[in-house]
Tab-separated table of C-alpha atoms and ligand atoms in Angstrom:
chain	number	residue	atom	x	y	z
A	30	UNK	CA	0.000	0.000	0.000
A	31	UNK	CA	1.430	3.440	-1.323
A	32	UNK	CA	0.741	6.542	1.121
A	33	UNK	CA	0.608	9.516	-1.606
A	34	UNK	CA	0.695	13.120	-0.009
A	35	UNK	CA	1.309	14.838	-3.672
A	36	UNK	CA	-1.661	15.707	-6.358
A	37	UNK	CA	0.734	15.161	-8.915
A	38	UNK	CA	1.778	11.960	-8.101
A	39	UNK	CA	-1.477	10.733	-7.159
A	40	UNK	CA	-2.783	11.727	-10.850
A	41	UNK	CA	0.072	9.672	-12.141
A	42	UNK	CA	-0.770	6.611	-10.184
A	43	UNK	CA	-4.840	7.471	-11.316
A	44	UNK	CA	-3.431	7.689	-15.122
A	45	UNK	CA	-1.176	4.307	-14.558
A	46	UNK	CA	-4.299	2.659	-13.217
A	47	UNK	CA	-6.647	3.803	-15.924
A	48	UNK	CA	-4.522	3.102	-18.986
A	49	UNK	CA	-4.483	-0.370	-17.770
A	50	UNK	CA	-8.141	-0.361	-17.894
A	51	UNK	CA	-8.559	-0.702	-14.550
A	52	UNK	CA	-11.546	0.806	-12.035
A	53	UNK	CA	-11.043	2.762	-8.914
A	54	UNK	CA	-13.378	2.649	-5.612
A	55	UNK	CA	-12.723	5.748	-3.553
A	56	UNK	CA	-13.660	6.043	-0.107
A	57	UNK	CA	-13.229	9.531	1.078
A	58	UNK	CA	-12.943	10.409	4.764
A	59	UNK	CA	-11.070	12.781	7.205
A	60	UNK	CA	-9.460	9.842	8.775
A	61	UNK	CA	-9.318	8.427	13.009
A	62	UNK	CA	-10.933	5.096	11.185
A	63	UNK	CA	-13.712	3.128	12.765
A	64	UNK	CA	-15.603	0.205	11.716
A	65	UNK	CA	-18.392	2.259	10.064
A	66	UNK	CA	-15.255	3.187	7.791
A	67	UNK	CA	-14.012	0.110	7.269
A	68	UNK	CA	-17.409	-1.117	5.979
A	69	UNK	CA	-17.152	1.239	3.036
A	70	UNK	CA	-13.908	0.324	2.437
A	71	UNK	CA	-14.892	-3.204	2.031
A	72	UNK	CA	-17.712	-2.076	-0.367
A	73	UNK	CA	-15.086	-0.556	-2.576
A	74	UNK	CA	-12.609	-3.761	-2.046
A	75	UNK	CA	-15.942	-5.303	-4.342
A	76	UNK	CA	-17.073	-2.942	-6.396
A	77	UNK	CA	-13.416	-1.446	-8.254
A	78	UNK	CA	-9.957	-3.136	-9.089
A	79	UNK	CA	-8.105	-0.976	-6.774
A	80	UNK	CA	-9.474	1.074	-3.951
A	81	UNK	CA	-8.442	4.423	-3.057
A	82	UNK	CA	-9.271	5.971	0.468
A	83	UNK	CA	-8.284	9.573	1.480
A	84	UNK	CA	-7.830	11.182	4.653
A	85	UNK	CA	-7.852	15.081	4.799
A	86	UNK	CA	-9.340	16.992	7.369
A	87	UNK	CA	-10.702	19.259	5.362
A	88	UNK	CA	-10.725	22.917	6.923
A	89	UNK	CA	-13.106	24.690	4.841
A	90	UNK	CA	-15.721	22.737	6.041
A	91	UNK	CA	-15.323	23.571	9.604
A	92	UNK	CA	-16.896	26.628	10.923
A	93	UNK	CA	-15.190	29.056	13.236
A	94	UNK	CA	-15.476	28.051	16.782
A	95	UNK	CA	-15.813	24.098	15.905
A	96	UNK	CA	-13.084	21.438	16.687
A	97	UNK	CA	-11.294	21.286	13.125
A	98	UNK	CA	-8.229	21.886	15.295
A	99	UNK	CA	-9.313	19.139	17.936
A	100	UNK	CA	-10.478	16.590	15.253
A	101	UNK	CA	-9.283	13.839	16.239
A	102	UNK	CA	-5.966	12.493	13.999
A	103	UNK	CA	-3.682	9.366	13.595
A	104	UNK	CA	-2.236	8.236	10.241
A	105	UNK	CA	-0.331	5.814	11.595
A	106	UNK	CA	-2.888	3.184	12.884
A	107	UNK	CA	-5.041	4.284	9.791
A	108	UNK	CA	-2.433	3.175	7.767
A	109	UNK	CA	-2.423	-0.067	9.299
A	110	UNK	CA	-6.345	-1.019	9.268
A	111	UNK	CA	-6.059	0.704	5.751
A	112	UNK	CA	-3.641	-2.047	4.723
A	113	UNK	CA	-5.710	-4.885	6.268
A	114	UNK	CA	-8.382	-3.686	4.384
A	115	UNK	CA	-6.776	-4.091	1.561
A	116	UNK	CA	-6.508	-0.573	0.286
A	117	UNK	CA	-4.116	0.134	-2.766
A	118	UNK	CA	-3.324	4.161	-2.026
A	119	UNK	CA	-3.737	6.478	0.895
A	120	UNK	CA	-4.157	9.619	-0.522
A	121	UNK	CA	-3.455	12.329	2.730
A	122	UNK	CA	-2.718	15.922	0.811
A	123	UNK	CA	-1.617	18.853	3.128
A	124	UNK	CA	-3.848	21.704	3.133
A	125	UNK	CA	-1.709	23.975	1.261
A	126	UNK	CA	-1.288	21.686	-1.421
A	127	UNK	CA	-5.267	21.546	-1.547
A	128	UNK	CA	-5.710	25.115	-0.692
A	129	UNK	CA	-2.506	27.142	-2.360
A	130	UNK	CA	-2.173	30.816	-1.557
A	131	UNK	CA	-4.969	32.580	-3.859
A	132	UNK	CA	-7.517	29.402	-3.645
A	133	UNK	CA	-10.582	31.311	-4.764
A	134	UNK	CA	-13.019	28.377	-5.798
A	135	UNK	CA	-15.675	26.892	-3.804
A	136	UNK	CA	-18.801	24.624	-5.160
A	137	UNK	CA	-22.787	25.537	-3.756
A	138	UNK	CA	-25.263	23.562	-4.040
A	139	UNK	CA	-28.450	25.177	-2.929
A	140	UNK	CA	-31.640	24.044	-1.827
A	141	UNK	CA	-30.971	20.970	0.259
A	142	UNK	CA	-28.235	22.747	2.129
A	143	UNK	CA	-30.460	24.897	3.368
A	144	UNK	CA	-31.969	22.891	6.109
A	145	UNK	CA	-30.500	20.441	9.125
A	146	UNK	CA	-26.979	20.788	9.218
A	147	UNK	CA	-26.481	23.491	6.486
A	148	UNK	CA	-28.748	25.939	8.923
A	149	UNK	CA	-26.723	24.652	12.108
A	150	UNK	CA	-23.306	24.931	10.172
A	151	UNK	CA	-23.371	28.042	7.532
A	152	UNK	CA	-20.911	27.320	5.075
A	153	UNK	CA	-20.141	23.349	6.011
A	154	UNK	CA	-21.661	21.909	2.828
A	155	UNK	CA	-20.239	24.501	0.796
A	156	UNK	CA	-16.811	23.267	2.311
A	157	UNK	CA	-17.882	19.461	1.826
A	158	UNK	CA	-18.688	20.257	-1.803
A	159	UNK	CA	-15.426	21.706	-2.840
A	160	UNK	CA	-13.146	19.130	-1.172
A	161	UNK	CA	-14.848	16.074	-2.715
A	162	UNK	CA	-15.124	17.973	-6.152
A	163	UNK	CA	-11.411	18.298	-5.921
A	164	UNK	CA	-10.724	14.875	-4.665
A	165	UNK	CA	-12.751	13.283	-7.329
A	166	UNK	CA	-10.809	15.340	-9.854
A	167	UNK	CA	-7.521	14.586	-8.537
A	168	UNK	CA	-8.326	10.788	-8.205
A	169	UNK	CA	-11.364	10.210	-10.920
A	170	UNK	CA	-12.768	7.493	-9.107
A	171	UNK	CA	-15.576	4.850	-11.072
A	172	UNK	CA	-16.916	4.928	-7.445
A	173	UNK	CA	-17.437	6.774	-4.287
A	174	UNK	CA	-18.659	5.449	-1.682
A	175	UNK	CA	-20.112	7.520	1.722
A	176	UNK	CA	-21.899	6.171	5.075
A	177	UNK	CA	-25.257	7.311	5.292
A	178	UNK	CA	-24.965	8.622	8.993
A	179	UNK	CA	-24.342	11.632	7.156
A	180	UNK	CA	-27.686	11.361	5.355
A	181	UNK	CA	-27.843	15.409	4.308
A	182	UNK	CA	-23.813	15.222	3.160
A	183	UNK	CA	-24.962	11.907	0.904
A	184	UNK	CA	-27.888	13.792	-0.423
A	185	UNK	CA	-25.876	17.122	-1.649
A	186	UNK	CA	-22.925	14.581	-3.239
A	187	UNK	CA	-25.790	13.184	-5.011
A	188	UNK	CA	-26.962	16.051	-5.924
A	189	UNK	CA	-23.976	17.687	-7.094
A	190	UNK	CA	-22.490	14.639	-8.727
A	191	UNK	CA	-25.895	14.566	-11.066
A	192	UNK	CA	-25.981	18.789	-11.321
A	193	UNK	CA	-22.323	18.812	-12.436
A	194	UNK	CA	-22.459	15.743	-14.481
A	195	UNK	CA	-19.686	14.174	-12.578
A	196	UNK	CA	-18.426	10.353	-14.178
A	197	UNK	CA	-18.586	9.044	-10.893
A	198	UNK	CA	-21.423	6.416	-9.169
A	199	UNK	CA	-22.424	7.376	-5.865
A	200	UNK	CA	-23.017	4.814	-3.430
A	201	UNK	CA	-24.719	5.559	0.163
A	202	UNK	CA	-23.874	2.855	3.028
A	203	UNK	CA	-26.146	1.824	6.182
A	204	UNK	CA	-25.088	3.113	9.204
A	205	UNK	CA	-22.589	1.196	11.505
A	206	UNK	CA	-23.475	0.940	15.054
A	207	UNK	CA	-21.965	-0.624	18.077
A	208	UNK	CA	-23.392	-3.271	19.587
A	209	UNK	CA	-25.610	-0.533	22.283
A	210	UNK	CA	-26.788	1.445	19.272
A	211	UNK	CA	-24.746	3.862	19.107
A	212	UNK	CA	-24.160	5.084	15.955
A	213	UNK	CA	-20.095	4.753	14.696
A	214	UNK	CA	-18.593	8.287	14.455
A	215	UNK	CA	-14.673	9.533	14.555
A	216	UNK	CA	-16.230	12.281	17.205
A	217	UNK	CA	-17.116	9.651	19.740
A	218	UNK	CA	-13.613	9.519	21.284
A	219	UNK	CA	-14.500	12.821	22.898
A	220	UNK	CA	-17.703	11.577	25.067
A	221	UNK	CA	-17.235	10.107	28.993
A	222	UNK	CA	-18.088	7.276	29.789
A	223	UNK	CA	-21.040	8.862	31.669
A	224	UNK	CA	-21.533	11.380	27.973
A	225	UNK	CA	-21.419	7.516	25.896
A	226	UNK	CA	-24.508	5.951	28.103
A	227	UNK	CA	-25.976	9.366	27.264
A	228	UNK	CA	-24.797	9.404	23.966
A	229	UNK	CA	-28.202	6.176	23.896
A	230	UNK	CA	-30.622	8.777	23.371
A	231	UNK	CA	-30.465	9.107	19.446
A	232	UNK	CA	-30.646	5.635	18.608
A	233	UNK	CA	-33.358	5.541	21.391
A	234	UNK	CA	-35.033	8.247	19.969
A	235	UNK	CA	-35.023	6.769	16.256
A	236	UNK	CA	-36.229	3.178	18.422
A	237	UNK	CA	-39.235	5.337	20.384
A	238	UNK	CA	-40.295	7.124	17.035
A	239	UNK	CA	-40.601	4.069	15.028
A	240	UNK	CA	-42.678	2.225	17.527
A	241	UNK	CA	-45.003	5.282	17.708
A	242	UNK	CA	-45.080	4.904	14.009
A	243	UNK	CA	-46.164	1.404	14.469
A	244	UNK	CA	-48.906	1.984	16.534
A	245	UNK	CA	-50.291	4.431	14.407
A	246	UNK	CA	-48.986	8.120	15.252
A	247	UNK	CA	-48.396	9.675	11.955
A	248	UNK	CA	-48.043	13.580	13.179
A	249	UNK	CA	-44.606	14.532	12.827
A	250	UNK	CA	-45.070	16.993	15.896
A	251	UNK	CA	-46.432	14.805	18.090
A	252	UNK	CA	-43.500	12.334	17.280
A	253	UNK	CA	-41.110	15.487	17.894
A	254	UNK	CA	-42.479	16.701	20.818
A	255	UNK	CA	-42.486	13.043	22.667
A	256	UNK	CA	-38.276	12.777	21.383
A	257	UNK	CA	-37.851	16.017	22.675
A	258	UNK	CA	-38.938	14.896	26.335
A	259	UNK	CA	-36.917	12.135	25.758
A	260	UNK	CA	-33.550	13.930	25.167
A	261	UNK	CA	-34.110	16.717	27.197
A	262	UNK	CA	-33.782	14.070	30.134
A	263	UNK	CA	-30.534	13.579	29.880
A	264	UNK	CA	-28.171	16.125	31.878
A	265	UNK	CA	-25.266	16.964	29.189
A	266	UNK	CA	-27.670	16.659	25.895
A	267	UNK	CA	-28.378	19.961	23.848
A	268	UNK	CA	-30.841	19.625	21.122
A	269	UNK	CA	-29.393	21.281	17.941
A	270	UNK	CA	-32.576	20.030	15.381
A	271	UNK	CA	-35.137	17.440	15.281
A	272	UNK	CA	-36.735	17.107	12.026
A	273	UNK	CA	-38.636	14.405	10.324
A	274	UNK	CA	-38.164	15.185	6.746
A	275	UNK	CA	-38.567	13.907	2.752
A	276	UNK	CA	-35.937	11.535	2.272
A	277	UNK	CA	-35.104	13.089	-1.339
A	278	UNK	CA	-35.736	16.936	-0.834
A	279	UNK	CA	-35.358	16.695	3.077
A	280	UNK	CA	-38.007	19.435	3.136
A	281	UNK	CA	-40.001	19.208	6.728
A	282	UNK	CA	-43.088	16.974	6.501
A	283	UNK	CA	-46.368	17.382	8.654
A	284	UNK	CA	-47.423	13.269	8.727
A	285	UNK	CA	-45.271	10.253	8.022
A	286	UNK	CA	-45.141	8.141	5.028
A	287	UNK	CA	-42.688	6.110	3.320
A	288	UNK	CA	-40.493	8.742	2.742
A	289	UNK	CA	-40.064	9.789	5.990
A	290	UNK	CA	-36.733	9.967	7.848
A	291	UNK	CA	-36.197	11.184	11.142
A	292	UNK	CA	-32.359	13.396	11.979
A	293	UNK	CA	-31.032	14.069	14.411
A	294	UNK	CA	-28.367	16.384	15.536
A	295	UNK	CA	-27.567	16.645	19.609
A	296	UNK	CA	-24.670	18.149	21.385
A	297	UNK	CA	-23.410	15.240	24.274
A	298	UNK	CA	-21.577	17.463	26.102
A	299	UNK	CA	-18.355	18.689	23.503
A	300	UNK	CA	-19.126	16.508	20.576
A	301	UNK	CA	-22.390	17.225	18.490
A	302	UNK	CA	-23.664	13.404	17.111
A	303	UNK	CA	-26.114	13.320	14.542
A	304	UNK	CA	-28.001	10.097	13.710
A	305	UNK	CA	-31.141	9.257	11.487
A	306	UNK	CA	-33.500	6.723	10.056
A	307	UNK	CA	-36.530	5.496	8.102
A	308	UNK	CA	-39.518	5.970	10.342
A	309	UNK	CA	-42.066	2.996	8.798
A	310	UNK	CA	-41.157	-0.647	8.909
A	311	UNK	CA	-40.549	-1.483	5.394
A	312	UNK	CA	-42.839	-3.478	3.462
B	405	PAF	O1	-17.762	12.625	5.772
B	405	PAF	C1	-16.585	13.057	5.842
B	405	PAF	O2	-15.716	12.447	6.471
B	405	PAF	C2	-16.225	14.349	5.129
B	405	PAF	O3	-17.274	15.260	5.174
B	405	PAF	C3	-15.745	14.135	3.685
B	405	PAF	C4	-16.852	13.552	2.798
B	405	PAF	C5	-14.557	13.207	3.664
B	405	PAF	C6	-15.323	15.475	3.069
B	405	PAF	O4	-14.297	16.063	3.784
């Protein structure tokens, strides 16, 4: 396994690959790797002849006051699950190679951003828009695969990827919980042990809200107001949203269908989780 810190040389091992007539997987990610991670990269082990995974902590999608200096790092045991997963090429640019001295381009997409954690977070999808635009650029990727955790992030690459008519298939993954619920996040390092048994409440929430659904409560308020309760009972949680929205234009809904997904975004002490899922059993 090759760990590639130049754009240059990475396009040369992209072109290599290519000529050969040979596909690529990409997984990208800001690194600290967890299971949830791994789980894409095993996806992309399948799906391409060589699998690419980056890590960059990308800063322009961090807003001022949140932990982009705190995020948690560590190439060197990355490197190692990366190998046992069988990735071919690390690709872990420097900022300034990303973002040289008169940078002045940045990618929008509007609409969808405009809700959930684009309202909480001015300016993070923006951010998340430019860096994978580059990095799909730079390493032209047949696929891309992203957890869908992040179910507003997978929704704006979607969109983007179809608006800009990028060559590239996007594929969304389930999410990765431990064994408790909780669902798998680089961020989770920063919780106590007290914080992780609070941490419960989203998956909890997503648990009580689908049994309501079940036993026929269809108003999203109701459903909100009862979650709300729920979280509120916990000493160090701090609601940021709870919204039970379209799963395609994640615009608020009033009653639940089969559309319906329920986010979530609460502060647990430091770290701000965010968690989500289909409200009615599927057929
Ligand atoms: O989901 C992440 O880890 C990041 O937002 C991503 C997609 C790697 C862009 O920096």
């Amino acid at each position: 396994m090759n760990i590639i810190k130049s754009i240059d040389e990475m396009k040369q091992w992209v072109a290599t690959v290519r000529i050969a007539g040979e596909t690529i997987s990409f997984v990208p990610t800001m690194g600290f790797l967890h299971q949830g991670h791994l789980s894409l990269l095993d996806e992309g082990r399948k799906r391409g002849d060589k699998l690419v995974l980056s890590i960059f902590v990308n800063p322009t999608q961090f807003g001022q006051g949140e932990d982009f200096e705190d995020y948690p790092r560590g190439l060197e045991q990355d490197s190692q699950l990366a190998q046992q997963a069988g990735v071919d090429v690390i690709f872990a640019p420097e900022a300034k190679q990303m973002y040289p001295s008169g940078y002045a381009t940045y990618v929008d997409v509007e609409g969808i951003t405009n809700t959930l954690c684009g309202t909480s977070r001015p300016g993070h999808f923006r951010g998340v828009c430019t860096v994978v635009s580059k990095l799909f650029n730079i390493v032209q990727p047949h696929n891309a695969i992203f957890g869908s955790k992040d179910f507003q992030q997978l929704a704006v690459i979607k969109r983007m990827t179809l608006d800009l008519n990028l060559p590239v298939e996007i594929i969304g993954m389930p999410i990765f919980r431990e064994a408790d619920g909780l669902a798998m996040s680089s961020r989770n390092v920063y919780l106590s042990p007290d914080q992780r048994k609070q941490a419960l409440v989203l998956s909890r929430s997503l648990q009580r809200a689908k049994e309501m659904v079940s036993s026929g409560e269809t108003g999203c308020d109701v459903i909100i107001r009862q979650l709300k309760m729920l979280i509120e009972q916990q000493p160090d949680a701090r609601i940021d949203y709870i919204q039970i929205c379209h799963q395609l234009t994640l615009e608020d809904q009033t009653h639940v269908d089969a559309d319906s997904v329920l986010l979530l975004a609460v502060y647990v002490g430091k770290p701000r989780l965010i968690d989500n899922g289909f409200l009615q059993a599927e057929s």
